[in-house]
């Protein structure tokens, strides 16, 4: 099995479902509200565990009811939470509006995630034993850089999702093996809206790039080779929240199992396609048997 460590955020997603999202100054009536465990770090951890990986989570939750539920959800999904800290104060929250076309708008309040600004004793040992380290940008950059450096020191593949999009420091890019932005994040990072041009620009800083393209699939690029585009299954989206994290978690498992890049991308796309047909983030993430069925279809 692929051994994966995730350093990142855990949030409670507060999700309102509406026909159309409100414009500035506008009030709309929603049809449903849910509280769903999420956070990009926790989402990727759950996705990887459901896809068949052995997963451990480094992060923090608050000493509130949300924190208790977030930890329980991870453990129920098979994620090891021995390195998930509990700190004074509120857990992180994400306030999400989902429209009838499956699109979403999100406001994240970091809460306990803001305390994850360094590695604590035992974290580097855990990272050193992994096949891959998954990172995102919903915890302070200092911890992201420190964990990526630890992974590089121990020969562990680092997979970075640059979200929320922000300028990436050279010291982080220098220890990133695979960068996985979506097309909007890639454009923000490079100033280029064409995914192929953006991927080429990103290869100046990292050796491998996967740009996710939503319903159009994904684009893989590495130095010295032509970019590879892999289509996604055609499905009707209900809620795209967490689809990118589902893709990354499944991709990490597939690559760790030694699958060829094209197959790994198609397998990850099958997982993401399943997730967008269900509401919520972690609640929508498919299990390995479901991914295999979708991939084979």
PDB file of C-alpha atoms in Angstrom:
ATOM      1  CA  UNK A   1       0.000   0.000   0.000  1.00  0.00           C
ATOM      2  CA  UNK A   2       1.056   3.589  -0.598  1.00  0.00           C
ATOM      3  CA  UNK A   3       2.112   5.342   2.630  1.00  0.00           C
ATOM      4  CA  UNK A   4       0.973   8.977   2.550  1.00  0.00           C
ATOM      5  CA  UNK A   5       1.389  11.848   5.012  1.00  0.00           C
ATOM      6  CA  UNK A   6      -0.768  14.959   4.656  1.00  0.00           C
ATOM      7  CA  UNK A   7       0.159  18.241   6.300  1.00  0.00           C
ATOM      8  CA  UNK A   8      -2.682  20.702   6.000  1.00  0.00           C
ATOM      9  CA  UNK A   9      -5.981  22.119   7.135  1.00  0.00           C
ATOM     10  CA  UNK A  10      -9.016  20.636   8.798  1.00  0.00           C
ATOM     11  CA  UNK A  11     -12.201  22.727   8.548  1.00  0.00           C
ATOM     12  CA  UNK A  12     -15.860  22.300   9.202  1.00  0.00           C
ATOM     13  CA  UNK A  13     -17.601  23.184   5.951  1.00  0.00           C
ATOM     14  CA  UNK A  14     -20.776  25.226   6.502  1.00  0.00           C
ATOM     15  CA  UNK A  15     -22.571  24.687   3.205  1.00  0.00           C
ATOM     16  CA  UNK A  16     -25.593  26.555   1.848  1.00  0.00           C
ATOM     17  CA  UNK A  17     -27.232  25.257  -1.334  1.00  0.00           C
ATOM     18  CA  UNK A  18     -28.876  27.891  -3.558  1.00  0.00           C
ATOM     19  CA  UNK A  19     -30.278  28.196  -7.078  1.00  0.00           C
ATOM     20  CA  UNK A  20     -27.953  31.113  -7.868  1.00  0.00           C
ATOM     21  CA  UNK A  21     -25.234  32.626  -5.640  1.00  0.00           C
ATOM     22  CA  UNK A  22     -25.933  36.090  -4.204  1.00  0.00           C
ATOM     23  CA  UNK A  23     -24.322  39.144  -5.753  1.00  0.00           C
ATOM     24  CA  UNK A  24     -22.796  41.830  -3.556  1.00  0.00           C
ATOM     25  CA  UNK A  25     -25.512  43.357  -1.341  1.00  0.00           C
ATOM     26  CA  UNK A  26     -28.039  40.712  -2.341  1.00  0.00           C
ATOM     27  CA  UNK A  27     -29.895  38.252  -0.116  1.00  0.00           C
ATOM     28  CA  UNK A  28     -31.119  34.965  -1.582  1.00  0.00           C
ATOM     29  CA  UNK A  29     -33.036  32.061  -0.082  1.00  0.00           C
ATOM     30  CA  UNK A  30     -31.264  28.743   0.109  1.00  0.00           C
ATOM     31  CA  UNK A  31     -32.946  25.372  -0.041  1.00  0.00           C
ATOM     32  CA  UNK A  32     -30.631  23.436   2.302  1.00  0.00           C
ATOM     33  CA  UNK A  33     -27.799  23.838   4.833  1.00  0.00           C
ATOM     34  CA  UNK A  34     -25.270  21.245   5.938  1.00  0.00           C
ATOM     35  CA  UNK A  35     -22.213  21.033   8.189  1.00  0.00           C
ATOM     36  CA  UNK A  36     -19.698  18.738   6.502  1.00  0.00           C
ATOM     37  CA  UNK A  37     -16.130  17.965   7.668  1.00  0.00           C
ATOM     38  CA  UNK A  38     -13.608  19.353   5.184  1.00  0.00           C
ATOM     39  CA  UNK A  39     -10.469  21.458   4.768  1.00  0.00           C
ATOM     40  CA  UNK A  40      -8.079  20.830   1.887  1.00  0.00           C
ATOM     41  CA  UNK A  41      -5.676  18.831   4.030  1.00  0.00           C
ATOM     42  CA  UNK A  42      -8.329  16.642   5.616  1.00  0.00           C
ATOM     43  CA  UNK A  43     -10.063  16.232   2.250  1.00  0.00           C
ATOM     44  CA  UNK A  44      -6.898  14.936   0.605  1.00  0.00           C
ATOM     45  CA  UNK A  45      -6.259  12.630   3.555  1.00  0.00           C
ATOM     46  CA  UNK A  46      -9.762  11.128   3.338  1.00  0.00           C
ATOM     47  CA  UNK A  47      -9.557  10.844  -0.454  1.00  0.00           C
ATOM     48  CA  UNK A  48      -6.234   9.010  -0.284  1.00  0.00           C
ATOM     49  CA  UNK A  49      -7.464   6.689   2.482  1.00  0.00           C
ATOM     50  CA  UNK A  50     -10.654   5.863   0.574  1.00  0.00           C
ATOM     51  CA  UNK A  51      -8.550   5.196  -2.538  1.00  0.00           C
ATOM     52  CA  UNK A  52      -6.521   2.592  -0.680  1.00  0.00           C
ATOM     53  CA  UNK A  53      -3.593   4.494   0.816  1.00  0.00           C
ATOM     54  CA  UNK A  54      -2.218   4.250   4.345  1.00  0.00           C
ATOM     55  CA  UNK A  55      -2.635   7.853   5.495  1.00  0.00           C
ATOM     56  CA  UNK A  56      -1.514   9.991   8.444  1.00  0.00           C
ATOM     57  CA  UNK A  57      -2.590  13.600   9.072  1.00  0.00           C
ATOM     58  CA  UNK A  58      -0.485  16.449  10.493  1.00  0.00           C
ATOM     59  CA  UNK A  59      -2.525  19.509  11.452  1.00  0.00           C
ATOM     60  CA  UNK A  60      -4.659  21.012  14.215  1.00  0.00           C
ATOM     61  CA  UNK A  61      -8.250  21.261  15.377  1.00  0.00           C
ATOM     62  CA  UNK A  62      -9.764  23.408  18.108  1.00  0.00           C
ATOM     63  CA  UNK A  63     -11.056  22.210  21.458  1.00  0.00           C
ATOM     64  CA  UNK A  64     -14.643  22.718  20.314  1.00  0.00           C
ATOM     65  CA  UNK A  65     -17.417  20.458  19.068  1.00  0.00           C
ATOM     66  CA  UNK A  66     -16.267  20.911  15.483  1.00  0.00           C
ATOM     67  CA  UNK A  67     -12.795  19.708  16.446  1.00  0.00           C
ATOM     68  CA  UNK A  68     -14.176  16.551  18.016  1.00  0.00           C
ATOM     69  CA  UNK A  69     -16.239  15.793  14.922  1.00  0.00           C
ATOM     70  CA  UNK A  70     -13.365  16.553  12.530  1.00  0.00           C
ATOM     71  CA  UNK A  71     -11.043  14.148  14.329  1.00  0.00           C
ATOM     72  CA  UNK A  72     -13.733  11.470  14.481  1.00  0.00           C
ATOM     73  CA  UNK A  73     -14.451  11.801  10.766  1.00  0.00           C
ATOM     74  CA  UNK A  74     -10.794  11.350   9.844  1.00  0.00           C
ATOM     75  CA  UNK A  75     -10.445   8.317  12.085  1.00  0.00           C
ATOM     76  CA  UNK A  76     -13.650   6.789  10.729  1.00  0.00           C
ATOM     77  CA  UNK A  77     -12.203   7.199   7.224  1.00  0.00           C
ATOM     78  CA  UNK A  78      -9.089   5.268   8.231  1.00  0.00           C
ATOM     79  CA  UNK A  79      -6.745   8.240   8.684  1.00  0.00           C
ATOM     80  CA  UNK A  80      -4.190   8.126  11.508  1.00  0.00           C
ATOM     81  CA  UNK A  81      -4.664  11.252  13.676  1.00  0.00           C
ATOM     82  CA  UNK A  82      -1.830  10.759  16.174  1.00  0.00           C
ATOM     83  CA  UNK A  83      -0.163  13.914  14.772  1.00  0.00           C
ATOM     84  CA  UNK A  84      -3.370  15.987  14.604  1.00  0.00           C
ATOM     85  CA  UNK A  85      -2.990  18.499  17.449  1.00  0.00           C
ATOM     86  CA  UNK A  86      -5.836  19.869  19.581  1.00  0.00           C
ATOM     87  CA  UNK A  87      -5.347  23.547  20.487  1.00  0.00           C
ATOM     88  CA  UNK A  88      -7.254  26.141  22.485  1.00  0.00           C
ATOM     89  CA  UNK A  89      -9.893  28.013  20.501  1.00  0.00           C
ATOM     90  CA  UNK A  90     -12.120  27.331  17.511  1.00  0.00           C
ATOM     91  CA  UNK A  91     -11.512  24.882  14.701  1.00  0.00           C
ATOM     92  CA  UNK A  92     -11.208  26.158  11.157  1.00  0.00           C
ATOM     93  CA  UNK A  93     -14.379  26.754   9.179  1.00  0.00           C
ATOM     94  CA  UNK A  94     -15.195  27.139   5.490  1.00  0.00           C
ATOM     95  CA  UNK A  95     -18.361  29.004   4.524  1.00  0.00           C
ATOM     96  CA  UNK A  96     -19.507  27.626   1.165  1.00  0.00           C
ATOM     97  CA  UNK A  97     -22.288  28.569  -1.246  1.00  0.00           C
ATOM     98  CA  UNK A  98     -23.112  25.878  -3.822  1.00  0.00           C
ATOM     99  CA  UNK A  99     -25.333  26.733  -6.793  1.00  0.00           C
ATOM    100  CA  UNK A 100     -27.532  24.520  -8.956  1.00  0.00           C
ATOM    101  CA  UNK A 101     -24.820  24.202 -11.611  1.00  0.00           C
ATOM    102  CA  UNK A 102     -22.468  22.637  -9.060  1.00  0.00           C
ATOM    103  CA  UNK A 103     -20.263  25.716  -8.784  1.00  0.00           C
ATOM    104  CA  UNK A 104     -19.133  27.085  -5.443  1.00  0.00           C
ATOM    105  CA  UNK A 105     -17.766  30.150  -3.655  1.00  0.00           C
ATOM    106  CA  UNK A 106     -15.836  29.700  -0.414  1.00  0.00           C
ATOM    107  CA  UNK A 107     -14.662  31.849   2.518  1.00  0.00           C
ATOM    108  CA  UNK A 108     -12.181  30.105   4.830  1.00  0.00           C
ATOM    109  CA  UNK A 109     -11.646  31.169   8.464  1.00  0.00           C
ATOM    110  CA  UNK A 110      -8.419  29.403   9.579  1.00  0.00           C
ATOM    111  CA  UNK A 111      -9.055  28.995  13.308  1.00  0.00           C
ATOM    112  CA  UNK A 112      -6.799  26.242  14.694  1.00  0.00           C
ATOM    113  CA  UNK A 113      -5.118  25.833  11.309  1.00  0.00           C
ATOM    114  CA  UNK A 114      -3.266  29.112  11.889  1.00  0.00           C
ATOM    115  CA  UNK A 115      -1.290  27.436  14.686  1.00  0.00           C
ATOM    116  CA  UNK A 116       0.260  24.909  12.290  1.00  0.00           C
ATOM    117  CA  UNK A 117       3.295  27.105  11.600  1.00  0.00           C
ATOM    118  CA  UNK A 118       6.063  24.617  12.465  1.00  0.00           C
ATOM    119  CA  UNK A 119       6.799  20.924  12.795  1.00  0.00           C
ATOM    120  CA  UNK A 120       6.663  19.417  16.272  1.00  0.00           C
ATOM    121  CA  UNK A 121       8.703  16.456  17.556  1.00  0.00           C
ATOM    122  CA  UNK A 122       7.784  13.309  15.671  1.00  0.00           C
ATOM    123  CA  UNK A 123       6.467  15.031  12.554  1.00  0.00           C
ATOM    124  CA  UNK A 124       9.703  14.682  10.571  1.00  0.00           C
ATOM    125  CA  UNK A 125      10.046  11.034  11.564  1.00  0.00           C
ATOM    126  CA  UNK A 126       6.517  10.421  10.291  1.00  0.00           C
ATOM    127  CA  UNK A 127       7.258  12.220   7.015  1.00  0.00           C
ATOM    128  CA  UNK A 128      10.496  10.290   6.540  1.00  0.00           C
ATOM    129  CA  UNK A 129       8.604   6.972   6.496  1.00  0.00           C
ATOM    130  CA  UNK A 130       6.144   8.023   3.764  1.00  0.00           C
ATOM    131  CA  UNK A 131       6.054   7.439   0.022  1.00  0.00           C
ATOM    132  CA  UNK A 132       4.495  10.862  -0.544  1.00  0.00           C
ATOM    133  CA  UNK A 133       3.807  14.089   1.353  1.00  0.00           C
ATOM    134  CA  UNK A 134       0.690  16.032   0.326  1.00  0.00           C
ATOM    135  CA  UNK A 135       0.674  19.796   0.937  1.00  0.00           C
ATOM    136  CA  UNK A 136      -1.712  22.714   0.332  1.00  0.00           C
ATOM    137  CA  UNK A 137      -1.727  26.387   1.407  1.00  0.00           C
ATOM    138  CA  UNK A 138      -4.457  26.607   4.079  1.00  0.00           C
ATOM    139  CA  UNK A 139      -1.882  26.455   6.901  1.00  0.00           C
ATOM    140  CA  UNK A 140       1.034  28.897   7.387  1.00  0.00           C
ATOM    141  CA  UNK A 141       3.743  28.713   4.723  1.00  0.00           C
ATOM    142  CA  UNK A 142       6.450  28.195   7.323  1.00  0.00           C
ATOM    143  CA  UNK A 143       5.144  24.704   8.122  1.00  0.00           C
ATOM    144  CA  UNK A 144       4.589  23.885   4.448  1.00  0.00           C
ATOM    145  CA  UNK A 145       8.211  24.777   3.634  1.00  0.00           C
ATOM    146  CA  UNK A 146       9.585  22.959   6.689  1.00  0.00           C
ATOM    147  CA  UNK A 147       7.711  19.759   5.890  1.00  0.00           C
ATOM    148  CA  UNK A 148       8.684  19.876   2.206  1.00  0.00           C
ATOM    149  CA  UNK A 149      12.331  20.278   3.190  1.00  0.00           C
ATOM    150  CA  UNK A 150      12.012  17.309   5.545  1.00  0.00           C
ATOM    151  CA  UNK A 151      10.505  15.236   2.745  1.00  0.00           C
ATOM    152  CA  UNK A 152      13.290  16.182   0.340  1.00  0.00           C
ATOM    153  CA  UNK A 153      15.921  15.302   2.957  1.00  0.00           C
ATOM    154  CA  UNK A 154      14.462  11.804   3.250  1.00  0.00           C
ATOM    155  CA  UNK A 155      13.758  11.183  -0.443  1.00  0.00           C
ATOM    156  CA  UNK A 156       9.959  11.467  -0.083  1.00  0.00           C
ATOM    157  CA  UNK A 157       7.922  12.739  -3.070  1.00  0.00           C
ATOM    158  CA  UNK A 158       6.262  16.085  -2.318  1.00  0.00           C
ATOM    159  CA  UNK A 159       2.952  16.884  -4.046  1.00  0.00           C
ATOM    160  CA  UNK A 160       1.831  20.499  -3.601  1.00  0.00           C
ATOM    161  CA  UNK A 161      -1.633  21.877  -4.330  1.00  0.00           C
ATOM    162  CA  UNK A 162      -1.114  25.686  -4.551  1.00  0.00           C
ATOM    163  CA  UNK A 163      -4.503  26.619  -3.112  1.00  0.00           C
ATOM    164  CA  UNK A 164      -5.628  29.124  -2.102  1.00  0.00           C
ATOM    165  CA  UNK A 165      -3.545  30.590  -4.958  1.00  0.00           C
ATOM    166  CA  UNK A 166      -0.752  32.887  -3.823  1.00  0.00           C
ATOM    167  CA  UNK A 167       2.843  33.625  -4.826  1.00  0.00           C
ATOM    168  CA  UNK A 168       5.014  30.615  -4.024  1.00  0.00           C
ATOM    169  CA  UNK A 169       8.397  31.294  -2.412  1.00  0.00           C
ATOM    170  CA  UNK A 170      11.426  29.929  -4.285  1.00  0.00           C
ATOM    171  CA  UNK A 171      12.448  27.899  -1.240  1.00  0.00           C
ATOM    172  CA  UNK A 172       9.169  25.955  -1.438  1.00  0.00           C
ATOM    173  CA  UNK A 173       9.311  25.396  -5.190  1.00  0.00           C
ATOM    174  CA  UNK A 174      12.881  24.147  -4.807  1.00  0.00           C
ATOM    175  CA  UNK A 175      11.675  21.210  -2.693  1.00  0.00           C
ATOM    176  CA  UNK A 176       8.433  20.467  -4.593  1.00  0.00           C
ATOM    177  CA  UNK A 177       8.426  17.402  -6.845  1.00  0.00           C
ATOM    178  CA  UNK A 178       4.921  17.653  -8.325  1.00  0.00           C
ATOM    179  CA  UNK A 179       2.783  20.802  -8.466  1.00  0.00           C
ATOM    180  CA  UNK A 180      -0.976  20.282  -8.958  1.00  0.00           C
ATOM    181  CA  UNK A 181      -2.863  23.563  -9.553  1.00  0.00           C
ATOM    182  CA  UNK A 182      -6.219  23.870 -11.230  1.00  0.00           C
ATOM    183  CA  UNK A 183      -6.340  25.990 -14.382  1.00  0.00           C
ATOM    184  CA  UNK A 184      -7.270  29.157 -12.460  1.00  0.00           C
ATOM    185  CA  UNK A 185      -4.461  28.706  -9.931  1.00  0.00           C
ATOM    186  CA  UNK A 186      -2.006  28.007 -12.754  1.00  0.00           C
ATOM    187  CA  UNK A 187      -3.066  31.248 -14.451  1.00  0.00           C
ATOM    188  CA  UNK A 188      -2.660  33.172 -11.197  1.00  0.00           C
ATOM    189  CA  UNK A 189       0.829  31.745 -10.657  1.00  0.00           C
ATOM    190  CA  UNK A 190       2.061  32.381 -14.193  1.00  0.00           C
ATOM    191  CA  UNK A 191      -0.115  35.126 -15.682  1.00  0.00           C
ATOM    192  CA  UNK A 192      -0.909  32.774 -18.597  1.00  0.00           C
ATOM    193  CA  UNK A 193      -4.441  31.597 -19.226  1.00  0.00           C
ATOM    194  CA  UNK A 194      -3.532  28.832 -21.670  1.00  0.00           C
ATOM    195  CA  UNK A 195      -2.888  25.691 -19.566  1.00  0.00           C
ATOM    196  CA  UNK A 196      -0.069  24.460 -21.823  1.00  0.00           C
ATOM    197  CA  UNK A 197       1.715  27.792 -21.628  1.00  0.00           C
ATOM    198  CA  UNK A 198       1.160  27.910 -17.866  1.00  0.00           C
ATOM    199  CA  UNK A 199       2.534  24.381 -17.448  1.00  0.00           C
ATOM    200  CA  UNK A 200       5.627  25.245 -19.481  1.00  0.00           C
ATOM    201  CA  UNK A 201       6.217  28.308 -17.321  1.00  0.00           C
ATOM    202  CA  UNK A 202       5.812  26.315 -14.101  1.00  0.00           C
ATOM    203  CA  UNK A 203       8.407  23.777 -15.268  1.00  0.00           C
ATOM    204  CA  UNK A 204      11.012  26.495 -14.792  1.00  0.00           C
ATOM    205  CA  UNK A 205      10.480  26.001 -11.048  1.00  0.00           C
ATOM    206  CA  UNK A 206       9.380  22.371 -10.518  1.00  0.00           C
ATOM    207  CA  UNK A 207      10.145  19.127 -12.384  1.00  0.00           C
ATOM    208  CA  UNK A 208       6.527  17.953 -12.872  1.00  0.00           C
ATOM    209  CA  UNK A 209       3.161  19.696 -13.177  1.00  0.00           C
ATOM    210  CA  UNK A 210      -0.418  18.457 -13.377  1.00  0.00           C
ATOM    211  CA  UNK A 211      -3.025  21.105 -14.165  1.00  0.00           C
ATOM    212  CA  UNK A 212      -6.580  19.987 -13.472  1.00  0.00           C
ATOM    213  CA  UNK A 213      -9.066  21.214 -16.079  1.00  0.00           C
ATOM    214  CA  UNK A 214     -12.420  20.366 -14.496  1.00  0.00           C
ATOM    215  CA  UNK A 215     -14.685  18.501 -16.885  1.00  0.00           C
ATOM    216  CA  UNK A 216     -11.937  18.650 -19.552  1.00  0.00           C
ATOM    217  CA  UNK A 217      -9.643  16.351 -17.560  1.00  0.00           C
ATOM    218  CA  UNK A 218      -6.020  17.086 -16.706  1.00  0.00           C
ATOM    219  CA  UNK A 219      -2.756  18.156 -18.316  1.00  0.00           C
ATOM    220  CA  UNK A 220       0.572  16.593 -17.315  1.00  0.00           C
ATOM    221  CA  UNK A 221       3.909  18.209 -18.143  1.00  0.00           C
ATOM    222  CA  UNK A 222       7.490  17.326 -17.345  1.00  0.00           C
ATOM    223  CA  UNK A 223      10.781  18.732 -18.551  1.00  0.00           C
ATOM    224  CA  UNK A 224      11.975  17.517 -21.930  1.00  0.00           C
ATOM    225  CA  UNK A 225       8.686  15.955 -23.072  1.00  0.00           C
ATOM    226  CA  UNK A 226       5.465  16.976 -24.792  1.00  0.00           C
ATOM    227  CA  UNK A 227       2.538  17.720 -22.437  1.00  0.00           C
ATOM    228  CA  UNK A 228       0.006  14.930 -21.995  1.00  0.00           C
ATOM    229  CA  UNK A 229      -3.748  15.593 -21.787  1.00  0.00           C
ATOM    230  CA  UNK A 230      -6.036  12.984 -20.221  1.00  0.00           C
ATOM    231  CA  UNK A 231      -9.822  13.468 -20.558  1.00  0.00           C
ATOM    232  CA  UNK A 232     -12.265  13.159 -17.671  1.00  0.00           C
ATOM    233  CA  UNK A 233     -15.410  11.006 -17.615  1.00  0.00           C
ATOM    234  CA  UNK A 234     -18.556  12.862 -18.696  1.00  0.00           C
ATOM    235  CA  UNK A 235     -20.897  13.227 -15.719  1.00  0.00           C
ATOM    236  CA  UNK A 236     -23.500  15.654 -14.397  1.00  0.00           C
ATOM    237  CA  UNK A 237     -22.029  17.660 -11.510  1.00  0.00           C
ATOM    238  CA  UNK A 238     -24.057  18.222  -8.353  1.00  0.00           C
ATOM    239  CA  UNK A 239     -21.337  19.786  -6.168  1.00  0.00           C
ATOM    240  CA  UNK A 240     -17.721  20.344  -7.194  1.00  0.00           C
ATOM    241  CA  UNK A 241     -16.530  21.060  -3.641  1.00  0.00           C
ATOM    242  CA  UNK A 242     -13.556  18.818  -2.879  1.00  0.00           C
ATOM    243  CA  UNK A 243     -13.194  17.461  -6.408  1.00  0.00           C
ATOM    244  CA  UNK A 244      -9.642  18.741  -6.755  1.00  0.00           C
ATOM    245  CA  UNK A 245      -8.680  17.243  -3.404  1.00  0.00           C
ATOM    246  CA  UNK A 246     -10.252  13.926  -4.415  1.00  0.00           C
ATOM    247  CA  UNK A 247      -8.149  13.995  -7.587  1.00  0.00           C
ATOM    248  CA  UNK A 248      -4.909  14.689  -5.685  1.00  0.00           C
ATOM    249  CA  UNK A 249      -5.521  12.037  -3.033  1.00  0.00           C
ATOM    250  CA  UNK A 250      -6.293   9.380  -5.635  1.00  0.00           C
ATOM    251  CA  UNK A 251      -3.379  10.501  -7.824  1.00  0.00           C
ATOM    252  CA  UNK A 252      -0.932  10.146  -4.928  1.00  0.00           C
ATOM    253  CA  UNK A 253      -2.130   6.590  -4.321  1.00  0.00           C
ATOM    254  CA  UNK A 254      -1.945   5.679  -8.012  1.00  0.00           C
ATOM    255  CA  UNK A 255       1.560   7.094  -8.445  1.00  0.00           C
ATOM    256  CA  UNK A 256       2.712   5.415  -5.239  1.00  0.00           C
ATOM    257  CA  UNK A 257       1.525   2.094  -6.659  1.00  0.00           C
ATOM    258  CA  UNK A 258       3.752   2.652  -9.683  1.00  0.00           C
ATOM    259  CA  UNK A 259       0.989   3.186 -12.229  1.00  0.00           C
ATOM    260  CA  UNK A 260       2.089   4.911 -15.455  1.00  0.00           C
ATOM    261  CA  UNK A 261       1.298   8.635 -15.507  1.00  0.00           C
ATOM    262  CA  UNK A 262      -1.532   8.390 -18.059  1.00  0.00           C
ATOM    263  CA  UNK A 263      -3.218   5.602 -16.101  1.00  0.00           C
ATOM    264  CA  UNK A 264      -2.705   7.407 -12.788  1.00  0.00           C
ATOM    265  CA  UNK A 265      -4.295  10.580 -14.163  1.00  0.00           C
ATOM    266  CA  UNK A 266      -7.255   8.674 -15.628  1.00  0.00           C
ATOM    267  CA  UNK A 267      -7.751   6.820 -12.329  1.00  0.00           C
ATOM    268  CA  UNK A 268      -7.658  10.092 -10.361  1.00  0.00           C
ATOM    269  CA  UNK A 269     -10.107  11.658 -12.823  1.00  0.00           C
ATOM    270  CA  UNK A 270     -12.473   8.736 -12.279  1.00  0.00           C
ATOM    271  CA  UNK A 271     -12.369   9.427  -8.539  1.00  0.00           C
ATOM    272  CA  UNK A 272     -13.032  13.158  -9.043  1.00  0.00           C
ATOM    273  CA  UNK A 273     -15.888  12.416 -11.452  1.00  0.00           C
ATOM    274  CA  UNK A 274     -17.572  10.305  -8.808  1.00  0.00           C
ATOM    275  CA  UNK A 275     -17.120  12.999  -6.151  1.00  0.00           C
ATOM    276  CA  UNK A 276     -18.826  15.788  -8.129  1.00  0.00           C
ATOM    277  CA  UNK A 277     -21.975  13.679  -8.441  1.00  0.00           C
ATOM    278  CA  UNK A 278     -22.464  13.817  -4.662  1.00  0.00           C
ATOM    279  CA  UNK A 279     -22.904  16.731  -2.225  1.00  0.00           C
ATOM    280  CA  UNK A 280     -20.149  17.805   0.147  1.00  0.00           C
ATOM    281  CA  UNK A 281     -16.388  17.407   0.227  1.00  0.00           C
ATOM    282  CA  UNK A 282     -15.145  14.500   2.351  1.00  0.00           C
ATOM    283  CA  UNK A 283     -18.644  13.004   2.313  1.00  0.00           C
ATOM    284  CA  UNK A 284     -18.511  12.710  -1.481  1.00  0.00           C
ATOM    285  CA  UNK A 285     -15.171  10.941  -1.812  1.00  0.00           C
ATOM    286  CA  UNK A 286     -15.366   7.494  -3.411  1.00  0.00           C
ATOM    287  CA  UNK A 287     -13.838   4.261  -2.164  1.00  0.00           C
ATOM    288  CA  UNK A 288     -11.315   2.255  -4.149  1.00  0.00           C
ATOM    289  CA  UNK A 289     -13.845  -0.273  -5.432  1.00  0.00           C
ATOM    290  CA  UNK A 290     -16.007   2.550  -6.810  1.00  0.00           C
ATOM    291  CA  UNK A 291     -13.011   4.190  -8.493  1.00  0.00           C
ATOM    292  CA  UNK A 292     -12.008   0.908 -10.130  1.00  0.00           C
ATOM    293  CA  UNK A 293     -15.549   0.451 -11.477  1.00  0.00           C
ATOM    294  CA  UNK A 294     -15.689   4.001 -12.847  1.00  0.00           C
ATOM    295  CA  UNK A 295     -12.190   3.696 -14.318  1.00  0.00           C
ATOM    296  CA  UNK A 296     -13.092   0.467 -16.101  1.00  0.00           C
ATOM    297  CA  UNK A 297     -16.289   1.885 -17.596  1.00  0.00           C
TER     298      UNK A 297
END
